[in-house]
PDB file of C-alpha atoms in Angstrom:
ATOM      1  CA  UNK A   1     179.731 139.882-329.817  1.00  0.00           C
ATOM      2  CA  UNK A   2     177.514 137.746-332.064  1.00  0.00           C
ATOM      3  CA  UNK A   3     175.259 134.880-331.043  1.00  0.00           C
ATOM      4  CA  UNK A   4     177.708 132.143-332.044  1.00  0.00           C
ATOM      5  CA  UNK A   5     180.573 133.630-330.018  1.00  0.00           C
ATOM      6  CA  UNK A   6     178.497 134.075-326.878  1.00  0.00           C
ATOM      7  CA  UNK A   7     177.011 130.600-327.278  1.00  0.00           C
ATOM      8  CA  UNK A   8     180.494 129.119-327.636  1.00  0.00           C
ATOM      9  CA  UNK A   9     181.711 130.858-324.462  1.00  0.00           C
ATOM     10  CA  UNK A  10     178.668 129.609-322.585  1.00  0.00           C
ATOM     11  CA  UNK A  11     179.438 126.070-323.727  1.00  0.00           C
ATOM     12  CA  UNK A  12     183.014 126.360-322.502  1.00  0.00           C
ATOM     13  CA  UNK A  13     181.815 127.657-319.131  1.00  0.00           C
ATOM     14  CA  UNK A  14     179.310 124.837-318.881  1.00  0.00           C
ATOM     15  CA  UNK A  15     181.953 122.222-319.702  1.00  0.00           C
ATOM     16  CA  UNK A  16     184.320 123.681-317.079  1.00  0.00           C
ATOM     17  CA  UNK A  17     181.537 123.642-314.516  1.00  0.00           C
ATOM     18  CA  UNK A  18     180.761 120.021-315.325  1.00  0.00           C
ATOM     19  CA  UNK A  19     184.416 119.096-315.024  1.00  0.00           C
ATOM     20  CA  UNK A  20     184.629 120.847-311.649  1.00  0.00           C
ATOM     21  CA  UNK A  21     181.562 118.991-310.410  1.00  0.00           C
ATOM     22  CA  UNK A  22     182.927 115.701-311.678  1.00  0.00           C
ATOM     23  CA  UNK A  23     186.341 116.471-310.195  1.00  0.00           C
ATOM     24  CA  UNK A  24     184.761 117.289-306.848  1.00  0.00           C
ATOM     25  CA  UNK A  25     182.733 114.090-306.915  1.00  0.00           C
ATOM     26  CA  UNK A  26     185.789 112.028-307.762  1.00  0.00           C
ATOM     27  CA  UNK A  27     188.128 113.621-305.229  1.00  0.00           C
ATOM     28  CA  UNK A  28     186.688 115.771-302.450  1.00  0.00           C
ATOM     29  CA  UNK A  29     183.125 114.549-302.043  1.00  0.00           C
ATOM     30  CA  UNK A  30     182.348 112.088-299.251  1.00  0.00           C
ATOM     31  CA  UNK A  31     181.579 108.486-300.178  1.00  0.00           C
ATOM     32  CA  UNK A  32     177.973 107.732-301.123  1.00  0.00           C
ATOM     33  CA  UNK A  33     177.780 105.265-298.248  1.00  0.00           C
ATOM     34  CA  UNK A  34     179.058 107.790-295.679  1.00  0.00           C
ATOM     35  CA  UNK A  35     177.989 106.474-292.212  1.00  0.00           C
ATOM     36  CA  UNK A  36     176.125 109.450-290.724  1.00  0.00           C
ATOM     37  CA  UNK A  37     176.338 109.963-286.954  1.00  0.00           C
ATOM     38  CA  UNK A  38     179.482 107.855-286.789  1.00  0.00           C
ATOM     39  CA  UNK A  39     182.367 108.430-284.384  1.00  0.00           C
ATOM     40  CA  UNK A  40     185.954 107.962-285.489  1.00  0.00           C
ATOM     41  CA  UNK A  41     188.690 107.762-282.862  1.00  0.00           C
ATOM     42  CA  UNK A  42     192.145 109.079-283.709  1.00  0.00           C
ATOM     43  CA  UNK A  43     194.600 107.377-281.386  1.00  0.00           C
ATOM     44  CA  UNK A  44     197.172 109.473-279.559  1.00  0.00           C
ATOM     45  CA  UNK A  45     200.417 109.414-281.520  1.00  0.00           C
ATOM     46  CA  UNK A  46     198.817 108.054-284.706  1.00  0.00           C
ATOM     47  CA  UNK A  47     200.504 109.245-287.908  1.00  0.00           C
ATOM     48  CA  UNK A  48     198.574 110.833-290.759  1.00  0.00           C
ATOM     49  CA  UNK A  49     198.917 107.820-293.074  1.00  0.00           C
ATOM     50  CA  UNK A  50     197.307 105.565-290.451  1.00  0.00           C
ATOM     51  CA  UNK A  51     194.492 108.027-289.809  1.00  0.00           C
ATOM     52  CA  UNK A  52     193.780 108.470-293.526  1.00  0.00           C
ATOM     53  CA  UNK A  53     193.580 104.716-294.050  1.00  0.00           C
ATOM     54  CA  UNK A  54     191.278 104.246-291.056  1.00  0.00           C
ATOM     55  CA  UNK A  55     188.936 107.032-292.221  1.00  0.00           C
ATOM     56  CA  UNK A  56     188.824 105.533-295.705  1.00  0.00           C
ATOM     57  CA  UNK A  57     188.055 102.092-294.279  1.00  0.00           C
ATOM     58  CA  UNK A  58     185.243 103.685-292.242  1.00  0.00           C
ATOM     59  CA  UNK A  59     183.904 105.324-295.470  1.00  0.00           C
ATOM     60  CA  UNK A  60     184.278 108.835-294.055  1.00  0.00           C
ATOM     61  CA  UNK A  61     186.602 109.799-296.917  1.00  0.00           C
ATOM     62  CA  UNK A  62     187.045 108.270-300.339  1.00  0.00           C
ATOM     63  CA  UNK A  63     190.674 109.058-301.084  1.00  0.00           C
ATOM     64  CA  UNK A  64     193.219 108.603-298.259  1.00  0.00           C
ATOM     65  CA  UNK A  65     196.112 109.688-300.488  1.00  0.00           C
ATOM     66  CA  UNK A  66     194.441 113.028-301.152  1.00  0.00           C
ATOM     67  CA  UNK A  67     193.789 113.535-297.434  1.00  0.00           C
ATOM     68  CA  UNK A  68     197.476 112.929-296.705  1.00  0.00           C
ATOM     69  CA  UNK A  69     198.368 115.457-299.431  1.00  0.00           C
ATOM     70  CA  UNK A  70     195.995 118.121-298.075  1.00  0.00           C
ATOM     71  CA  UNK A  71     197.304 117.691-294.535  1.00  0.00           C
ATOM     72  CA  UNK A  72     200.900 117.784-295.731  1.00  0.00           C
ATOM     73  CA  UNK A  73     200.486 121.075-297.621  1.00  0.00           C
ATOM     74  CA  UNK A  74     198.684 122.496-294.562  1.00  0.00           C
ATOM     75  CA  UNK A  75     201.684 121.682-292.363  1.00  0.00           C
ATOM     76  CA  UNK A  76     200.109 118.685-290.591  1.00  0.00           C
ATOM     77  CA  UNK A  77     202.122 115.992-292.336  1.00  0.00           C
ATOM     78  CA  UNK A  78     203.209 114.196-289.153  1.00  0.00           C
ATOM     79  CA  UNK A  79     200.394 114.377-286.586  1.00  0.00           C
ATOM     80  CA  UNK A  80     196.753 115.368-286.231  1.00  0.00           C
ATOM     81  CA  UNK A  81     194.718 116.075-283.108  1.00  0.00           C
ATOM     82  CA  UNK A  82     193.969 112.858-281.237  1.00  0.00           C
ATOM     83  CA  UNK A  83     190.478 112.219-279.954  1.00  0.00           C
ATOM     84  CA  UNK A  84     186.974 111.098-280.868  1.00  0.00           C
ATOM     85  CA  UNK A  85     185.375 112.855-283.856  1.00  0.00           C
ATOM     86  CA  UNK A  86     181.620 112.871-284.461  1.00  0.00           C
ATOM     87  CA  UNK A  87     180.581 112.936-288.137  1.00  0.00           C
ATOM     88  CA  UNK A  88     176.911 113.816-288.015  1.00  0.00           C
ATOM     89  CA  UNK A  89     176.435 114.231-291.767  1.00  0.00           C
ATOM     90  CA  UNK A  90     178.607 113.636-294.837  1.00  0.00           C
ATOM     91  CA  UNK A  91     181.504 116.108-295.037  1.00  0.00           C
ATOM     92  CA  UNK A  92     183.895 116.776-297.896  1.00  0.00           C
ATOM     93  CA  UNK A  93     187.537 115.874-297.629  1.00  0.00           C
ATOM     94  CA  UNK A  94     188.699 119.465-297.057  1.00  0.00           C
ATOM     95  CA  UNK A  95     186.353 119.814-294.077  1.00  0.00           C
ATOM     96  CA  UNK A  96     187.548 116.499-292.639  1.00  0.00           C
ATOM     97  CA  UNK A  97     191.175 117.629-293.029  1.00  0.00           C
ATOM     98  CA  UNK A  98     190.469 120.952-291.313  1.00  0.00           C
ATOM     99  CA  UNK A  99     188.744 119.220-288.387  1.00  0.00           C
ATOM    100  CA  UNK A 100     191.640 116.805-287.930  1.00  0.00           C
ATOM    101  CA  UNK A 101     194.172 119.628-288.025  1.00  0.00           C
ATOM    102  CA  UNK A 102     192.328 121.874-285.552  1.00  0.00           C
ATOM    103  CA  UNK A 103     190.824 119.267-283.217  1.00  0.00           C
ATOM    104  CA  UNK A 104     187.221 120.153-284.104  1.00  0.00           C
ATOM    105  CA  UNK A 105     185.731 117.012-282.568  1.00  0.00           C
ATOM    106  CA  UNK A 106     182.081 117.868-283.033  1.00  0.00           C
ATOM    107  CA  UNK A 107     181.351 116.483-279.573  1.00  0.00           C
ATOM    108  CA  UNK A 108     180.225 118.524-276.570  1.00  0.00           C
ATOM    109  CA  UNK A 109     182.876 119.182-273.900  1.00  0.00           C
ATOM    110  CA  UNK A 110     182.867 116.969-270.822  1.00  0.00           C
ATOM    111  CA  UNK A 111     181.721 118.837-267.702  1.00  0.00           C
ATOM    112  CA  UNK A 112     183.125 117.889-264.289  1.00  0.00           C
ATOM    113  CA  UNK A 113     182.611 119.707-260.996  1.00  0.00           C
ATOM    114  CA  UNK A 114     185.184 119.116-258.265  1.00  0.00           C
ATOM    115  CA  UNK A 115     183.896 120.336-254.853  1.00  0.00           C
ATOM    116  CA  UNK A 116     186.205 122.119-252.421  1.00  0.00           C
ATOM    117  CA  UNK A 117     188.110 119.811-250.126  1.00  0.00           C
ATOM    118  CA  UNK A 118     188.224 116.746-252.354  1.00  0.00           C
ATOM    119  CA  UNK A 119     191.404 114.711-252.452  1.00  0.00           C
ATOM    120  CA  UNK A 120     193.127 113.545-255.620  1.00  0.00           C
ATOM    121  CA  UNK A 121     191.788 110.074-254.843  1.00  0.00           C
ATOM    122  CA  UNK A 122     188.200 111.353-254.743  1.00  0.00           C
ATOM    123  CA  UNK A 123     188.786 113.384-257.911  1.00  0.00           C
ATOM    124  CA  UNK A 124     190.056 110.274-259.698  1.00  0.00           C
ATOM    125  CA  UNK A 125     186.647 108.632-259.260  1.00  0.00           C
ATOM    126  CA  UNK A 126     184.881 111.622-260.838  1.00  0.00           C
ATOM    127  CA  UNK A 127     187.297 111.663-263.752  1.00  0.00           C
ATOM    128  CA  UNK A 128     186.833 107.942-264.376  1.00  0.00           C
ATOM    129  CA  UNK A 129     183.041 108.369-264.302  1.00  0.00           C
ATOM    130  CA  UNK A 130     183.258 111.112-266.951  1.00  0.00           C
ATOM    131  CA  UNK A 131     186.098 109.522-268.957  1.00  0.00           C
ATOM    132  CA  UNK A 132     185.809 105.723-268.742  1.00  0.00           C
ATOM    133  CA  UNK A 133     189.017 105.393-270.767  1.00  0.00           C
ATOM    134  CA  UNK A 134     190.959 107.188-267.995  1.00  0.00           C
ATOM    135  CA  UNK A 135     191.331 104.768-265.125  1.00  0.00           C
ATOM    136  CA  UNK A 136     191.126 106.086-261.586  1.00  0.00           C
ATOM    137  CA  UNK A 137     194.623 104.748-260.918  1.00  0.00           C
ATOM    138  CA  UNK A 138     196.080 106.540-263.949  1.00  0.00           C
ATOM    139  CA  UNK A 139     194.549 109.843-262.909  1.00  0.00           C
ATOM    140  CA  UNK A 140     195.644 109.370-259.313  1.00  0.00           C
ATOM    141  CA  UNK A 141     199.234 108.746-260.441  1.00  0.00           C
ATOM    142  CA  UNK A 142     199.194 111.995-262.425  1.00  0.00           C
ATOM    143  CA  UNK A 143     197.347 114.047-259.811  1.00  0.00           C
ATOM    144  CA  UNK A 144     198.639 112.948-256.408  1.00  0.00           C
ATOM    145  CA  UNK A 145     202.001 114.771-256.685  1.00  0.00           C
ATOM    146  CA  UNK A 146     199.944 117.992-256.940  1.00  0.00           C
ATOM    147  CA  UNK A 147     197.602 117.348-254.017  1.00  0.00           C
ATOM    148  CA  UNK A 148     196.405 120.718-252.747  1.00  0.00           C
ATOM    149  CA  UNK A 149     197.124 122.504-256.032  1.00  0.00           C
ATOM    150  CA  UNK A 150     194.305 120.997-258.136  1.00  0.00           C
ATOM    151  CA  UNK A 151     191.856 123.854-257.935  1.00  0.00           C
ATOM    152  CA  UNK A 152     188.281 122.744-257.142  1.00  0.00           C
ATOM    153  CA  UNK A 153     185.982 124.202-259.790  1.00  0.00           C
ATOM    154  CA  UNK A 154     183.643 123.324-262.653  1.00  0.00           C
ATOM    155  CA  UNK A 155     185.605 122.420-265.775  1.00  0.00           C
ATOM    156  CA  UNK A 156     184.756 121.754-269.417  1.00  0.00           C
ATOM    157  CA  UNK A 157     187.281 119.290-270.831  1.00  0.00           C
ATOM    158  CA  UNK A 158     187.732 118.283-274.461  1.00  0.00           C
ATOM    159  CA  UNK A 159     186.608 114.727-275.228  1.00  0.00           C
ATOM    160  CA  UNK A 160     190.238 113.973-276.095  1.00  0.00           C
ATOM    161  CA  UNK A 161     191.501 114.900-272.612  1.00  0.00           C
ATOM    162  CA  UNK A 162     193.764 112.509-270.735  1.00  0.00           C
ATOM    163  CA  UNK A 163     194.943 112.391-267.129  1.00  0.00           C
ATOM    164  CA  UNK A 164     197.958 114.633-267.730  1.00  0.00           C
ATOM    165  CA  UNK A 165     195.998 117.296-269.613  1.00  0.00           C
ATOM    166  CA  UNK A 166     193.250 117.412-266.968  1.00  0.00           C
ATOM    167  CA  UNK A 167     195.823 117.824-264.196  1.00  0.00           C
ATOM    168  CA  UNK A 168     197.605 120.536-266.200  1.00  0.00           C
ATOM    169  CA  UNK A 169     194.374 122.515-266.644  1.00  0.00           C
ATOM    170  CA  UNK A 170     193.546 122.258-262.932  1.00  0.00           C
ATOM    171  CA  UNK A 171     197.067 123.330-261.994  1.00  0.00           C
ATOM    172  CA  UNK A 172     196.884 126.299-264.364  1.00  0.00           C
ATOM    173  CA  UNK A 173     193.555 127.309-262.827  1.00  0.00           C
ATOM    174  CA  UNK A 174     195.117 127.166-259.358  1.00  0.00           C
ATOM    175  CA  UNK A 175     197.954 129.446-260.481  1.00  0.00           C
ATOM    176  CA  UNK A 176     195.492 131.936-261.973  1.00  0.00           C
ATOM    177  CA  UNK A 177     193.345 131.982-258.827  1.00  0.00           C
ATOM    178  CA  UNK A 178     196.306 132.409-256.495  1.00  0.00           C
ATOM    179  CA  UNK A 179     198.058 135.115-258.530  1.00  0.00           C
ATOM    180  CA  UNK A 180     196.071 138.062-257.036  1.00  0.00           C
ATOM    181  CA  UNK A 181     197.218 136.932-253.569  1.00  0.00           C
ATOM    182  CA  UNK A 182     200.917 136.762-254.437  1.00  0.00           C
ATOM    183  CA  UNK A 183     201.718 140.060-252.728  1.00  0.00           C
ATOM    184  CA  UNK A 184     199.874 139.149-249.532  1.00  0.00           C
ATOM    185  CA  UNK A 185     201.520 135.713-249.520  1.00  0.00           C
ATOM    186  CA  UNK A 186     204.964 137.283-249.792  1.00  0.00           C
ATOM    187  CA  UNK A 187     204.159 139.594-246.855  1.00  0.00           C
ATOM    188  CA  UNK A 188     202.598 136.874-244.695  1.00  0.00           C
ATOM    189  CA  UNK A 189     205.855 135.293-243.610  1.00  0.00           C
ATOM    190  CA  UNK A 190     204.556 131.893-244.744  1.00  0.00           C
ATOM    191  CA  UNK A 191     205.493 129.941-247.844  1.00  0.00           C
ATOM    192  CA  UNK A 192     202.828 129.094-250.398  1.00  0.00           C
ATOM    193  CA  UNK A 193     203.205 125.399-249.576  1.00  0.00           C
ATOM    194  CA  UNK A 194     202.601 126.060-245.864  1.00  0.00           C
ATOM    195  CA  UNK A 195     199.549 128.174-246.633  1.00  0.00           C
ATOM    196  CA  UNK A 196     198.068 125.562-248.962  1.00  0.00           C
ATOM    197  CA  UNK A 197     198.711 122.805-246.424  1.00  0.00           C
ATOM    198  CA  UNK A 198     197.086 124.893-243.709  1.00  0.00           C
ATOM    199  CA  UNK A 199     194.156 125.687-246.006  1.00  0.00           C
ATOM    200  CA  UNK A 200     193.672 121.970-246.694  1.00  0.00           C
ATOM    201  CA  UNK A 201     193.275 121.350-242.951  1.00  0.00           C
ATOM    202  CA  UNK A 202     190.905 124.294-242.551  1.00  0.00           C
ATOM    203  CA  UNK A 203     188.806 123.067-245.495  1.00  0.00           C
ATOM    204  CA  UNK A 204     188.153 119.808-243.674  1.00  0.00           C
ATOM    205  CA  UNK A 205     187.682 121.300-240.219  1.00  0.00           C
ATOM    206  CA  UNK A 206     185.269 124.204-240.740  1.00  0.00           C
ATOM    207  CA  UNK A 207     182.371 125.111-243.022  1.00  0.00           C
ATOM    208  CA  UNK A 208     181.686 128.853-242.759  1.00  0.00           C
ATOM    209  CA  UNK A 209     184.044 131.721-243.582  1.00  0.00           C
ATOM    210  CA  UNK A 210     184.011 132.997-239.995  1.00  0.00           C
ATOM    211  CA  UNK A 211     184.706 129.535-238.557  1.00  0.00           C
ATOM    212  CA  UNK A 212     187.506 128.930-241.047  1.00  0.00           C
ATOM    213  CA  UNK A 213     189.275 132.118-240.061  1.00  0.00           C
ATOM    214  CA  UNK A 214     188.880 131.288-236.383  1.00  0.00           C
ATOM    215  CA  UNK A 215     190.257 127.778-236.882  1.00  0.00           C
ATOM    216  CA  UNK A 216     193.098 129.253-238.929  1.00  0.00           C
ATOM    217  CA  UNK A 217     194.018 131.614-236.104  1.00  0.00           C
ATOM    218  CA  UNK A 218     193.933 128.754-233.586  1.00  0.00           C
ATOM    219  CA  UNK A 219     196.123 126.456-235.681  1.00  0.00           C
ATOM    220  CA  UNK A 220     198.666 129.205-236.347  1.00  0.00           C
ATOM    221  CA  UNK A 221     198.642 129.951-232.589  1.00  0.00           C
ATOM    222  CA  UNK A 222     199.406 126.306-231.824  1.00  0.00           C
ATOM    223  CA  UNK A 223     202.234 126.255-234.361  1.00  0.00           C
ATOM    224  CA  UNK A 224     203.714 129.402-232.839  1.00  0.00           C
ATOM    225  CA  UNK A 225     203.713 127.678-229.436  1.00  0.00           C
ATOM    226  CA  UNK A 226     205.158 124.438-230.863  1.00  0.00           C
ATOM    227  CA  UNK A 227     201.999 122.570-229.884  1.00  0.00           C
ATOM    228  CA  UNK A 228     200.843 119.598-231.951  1.00  0.00           C
ATOM    229  CA  UNK A 229     197.941 120.630-234.185  1.00  0.00           C
ATOM    230  CA  UNK A 230     195.834 117.572-233.241  1.00  0.00           C
ATOM    231  CA  UNK A 231     193.605 117.852-236.336  1.00  0.00           C
ATOM    232  CA  UNK A 232     191.345 114.822-236.639  1.00  0.00           C
ATOM    233  CA  UNK A 233     190.714 115.298-240.372  1.00  0.00           C
ATOM    234  CA  UNK A 234     194.180 113.974-241.233  1.00  0.00           C
ATOM    235  CA  UNK A 235     193.110 110.426-240.377  1.00  0.00           C
ATOM    236  CA  UNK A 236     190.681 110.309-243.286  1.00  0.00           C
ATOM    237  CA  UNK A 237     193.608 111.182-245.550  1.00  0.00           C
ATOM    238  CA  UNK A 238     195.926 108.675-243.881  1.00  0.00           C
ATOM    239  CA  UNK A 239     193.436 105.849-244.285  1.00  0.00           C
ATOM    240  CA  UNK A 240     192.119 106.920-247.714  1.00  0.00           C
ATOM    241  CA  UNK A 241     188.517 107.467-246.655  1.00  0.00           C
ATOM    242  CA  UNK A 242     186.096 110.303-247.343  1.00  0.00           C
ATOM    243  CA  UNK A 243     185.253 110.749-243.661  1.00  0.00           C
ATOM    244  CA  UNK A 244     186.864 109.215-240.639  1.00  0.00           C
ATOM    245  CA  UNK A 245     186.363 109.435-236.882  1.00  0.00           C
ATOM    246  CA  UNK A 246     189.689 108.500-235.296  1.00  0.00           C
ATOM    247  CA  UNK A 247     189.897 105.964-232.512  1.00  0.00           C
ATOM    248  CA  UNK A 248     192.409 106.167-229.688  1.00  0.00           C
ATOM    249  CA  UNK A 249     194.559 103.685-231.608  1.00  0.00           C
ATOM    250  CA  UNK A 250     194.501 106.000-234.638  1.00  0.00           C
ATOM    251  CA  UNK A 251     195.957 108.810-232.584  1.00  0.00           C
ATOM    252  CA  UNK A 252     199.171 106.798-232.381  1.00  0.00           C
ATOM    253  CA  UNK A 253     199.305 105.626-236.008  1.00  0.00           C
ATOM    254  CA  UNK A 254     202.771 105.871-237.510  1.00  0.00           C
ATOM    255  CA  UNK A 255     202.374 108.487-240.241  1.00  0.00           C
ATOM    256  CA  UNK A 256     204.041 111.855-240.897  1.00  0.00           C
ATOM    257  CA  UNK A 257     200.497 113.178-241.400  1.00  0.00           C
ATOM    258  CA  UNK A 258     199.550 112.290-237.820  1.00  0.00           C
ATOM    259  CA  UNK A 259     199.208 115.714-236.209  1.00  0.00           C
ATOM    260  CA  UNK A 260     198.986 114.163-232.752  1.00  0.00           C
ATOM    261  CA  UNK A 261     202.401 112.493-232.826  1.00  0.00           C
ATOM    262  CA  UNK A 262     204.180 115.008-235.103  1.00  0.00           C
ATOM    263  CA  UNK A 263     204.507 118.711-234.404  1.00  0.00           C
ATOM    264  CA  UNK A 264     204.228 121.279-237.134  1.00  0.00           C
ATOM    265  CA  UNK A 265     202.299 121.094-240.366  1.00  0.00           C
ATOM    266  CA  UNK A 266     201.867 117.782-242.195  1.00  0.00           C
ATOM    267  CA  UNK A 267     204.363 117.174-245.019  1.00  0.00           C
ATOM    268  CA  UNK A 268     201.757 118.266-247.580  1.00  0.00           C
ATOM    269  CA  UNK A 269     198.088 119.127-248.115  1.00  0.00           C
ATOM    270  CA  UNK A 270     195.404 116.608-247.176  1.00  0.00           C
ATOM    271  CA  UNK A 271     192.849 118.000-249.648  1.00  0.00           C
ATOM    272  CA  UNK A 272     192.445 120.509-252.439  1.00  0.00           C
ATOM    273  CA  UNK A 273     191.125 123.652-250.756  1.00  0.00           C
ATOM    274  CA  UNK A 274     188.967 126.364-252.266  1.00  0.00           C
ATOM    275  CA  UNK A 275     189.664 130.087-252.202  1.00  0.00           C
ATOM    276  CA  UNK A 276     187.754 130.670-248.972  1.00  0.00           C
ATOM    277  CA  UNK A 277     189.998 128.298-247.040  1.00  0.00           C
ATOM    278  CA  UNK A 278     193.134 129.645-248.731  1.00  0.00           C
ATOM    279  CA  UNK A 279     192.072 133.169-247.761  1.00  0.00           C
ATOM    280  CA  UNK A 280     191.384 131.972-244.211  1.00  0.00           C
ATOM    281  CA  UNK A 281     194.900 130.533-243.978  1.00  0.00           C
ATOM    282  CA  UNK A 282     196.280 133.847-245.220  1.00  0.00           C
ATOM    283  CA  UNK A 283     194.004 136.101-243.145  1.00  0.00           C
ATOM    284  CA  UNK A 284     193.337 134.312-239.823  1.00  0.00           C
ATOM    285  CA  UNK A 285     191.239 135.808-237.065  1.00  0.00           C
ATOM    286  CA  UNK A 286     193.583 136.934-234.288  1.00  0.00           C
ATOM    287  CA  UNK A 287     192.558 135.517-230.908  1.00  0.00           C
ATOM    288  CA  UNK A 288     194.125 133.852-227.870  1.00  0.00           C
ATOM    289  CA  UNK A 289     192.214 130.632-228.476  1.00  0.00           C
ATOM    290  CA  UNK A 290     194.170 127.375-228.677  1.00  0.00           C
ATOM    291  CA  UNK A 291     191.329 124.825-228.859  1.00  0.00           C
ATOM    292  CA  UNK A 292     188.149 124.322-230.846  1.00  0.00           C
ATOM    293  CA  UNK A 293     185.499 121.688-231.390  1.00  0.00           C
ATOM    294  CA  UNK A 294     182.282 121.261-233.333  1.00  0.00           C
ATOM    295  CA  UNK A 295     179.458 120.510-230.948  1.00  0.00           C
ATOM    296  CA  UNK A 296     176.412 118.342-231.446  1.00  0.00           C
ATOM    297  CA  UNK A 297     174.592 121.636-231.942  1.00  0.00           C
ATOM    298  CA  UNK A 298     176.551 122.100-235.162  1.00  0.00           C
ATOM    299  CA  UNK A 299     178.385 125.146-233.857  1.00  0.00           C
ATOM    300  CA  UNK A 300     182.092 125.762-233.223  1.00  0.00           C
ATOM    301  CA  UNK A 301     183.174 126.279-229.609  1.00  0.00           C
ATOM    302  CA  UNK A 302     186.553 127.720-228.596  1.00  0.00           C
ATOM    303  CA  UNK A 303     188.771 127.746-225.525  1.00  0.00           C
ATOM    304  CA  UNK A 304     192.044 129.328-224.444  1.00  0.00           C
ATOM    305  CA  UNK A 305     193.014 126.514-222.053  1.00  0.00           C
ATOM    306  CA  UNK A 306     192.798 122.732-222.055  1.00  0.00           C
ATOM    307  CA  UNK A 307     190.551 122.892-219.001  1.00  0.00           C
ATOM    308  CA  UNK A 308     188.202 125.159-220.929  1.00  0.00           C
ATOM    309  CA  UNK A 309     188.318 122.763-223.878  1.00  0.00           C
ATOM    310  CA  UNK A 310     187.402 119.847-221.600  1.00  0.00           C
ATOM    311  CA  UNK A 311     184.479 121.851-220.265  1.00  0.00           C
ATOM    312  CA  UNK A 312     183.305 122.452-223.845  1.00  0.00           C
ATOM    313  CA  UNK A 313     183.606 118.734-224.570  1.00  0.00           C
ATOM    314  CA  UNK A 314     181.389 117.882-221.570  1.00  0.00           C
ATOM    315  CA  UNK A 315     178.895 120.557-222.514  1.00  0.00           C
ATOM    316  CA  UNK A 316     178.696 120.327-226.313  1.00  0.00           C
ATOM    317  CA  UNK A 317     179.632 116.743-227.223  1.00  0.00           C
ATOM    318  CA  UNK A 318     176.914 114.962-225.282  1.00  0.00           C
TER     319      UNK A 318
END
């Protein structure tokens, strides 16, 4: 190969390279006035044409038609992942398309910890604090039908989460946690709903593992004898308060959750119990006790008779 031939080939290669650079700049490169550290919100249900136009208006991409084409050939011609996208630095059109298609938001996940024993109402406040766009009432509407089955835990939610998706994740977590106990539940003679309802009472009534299993045994004993459970914690749930000390008038309130006027378990859970309370409902301590109270000393005191319970009240509730 002589000098002229090699020089000619080099010129062709250089021209092709220049054309590629120019083509990239004209098509795929971000706009020169790309707004670094900007956040673009893709609305739920927005179609690709709308999203492309909005991103072009925001100067995140230069060619909305090309973005629509790239998403169409990638199989995302109808919808992209809704949510808030952080664009820290200028990104080419192919990267923007990939992020829209995969839901790569560029934002850290939202961390929420739900303590054991919280109600859906209490959880709704936490969700609204973390996701101001999700109203407490919207979350409560989605969550309340699953009271008791929203597993208390620490979660990392995508910034695009909504009330329904948060509830679904919490429900899935509950199912995963309860699965190892499925055999024991089947052998217990109790339905899952009864066990979860019982666990929700235990969660509110006792704090330690030993006390929870004792309270569980006492409540199951009372059910077996067709005695009213007389659990005070239900009144907080009835009146929608975090804590509640019932008055004598409360003991007669007309509610199916009133365990003084209605025998048997309440119609559903009064909180979302953790695994320790669920295990206590499933594995109660077997005793002859029928009464318990928490004394001013912070300890649980038990009795087999009402007279013994009254004696404990005089001794430990002063």
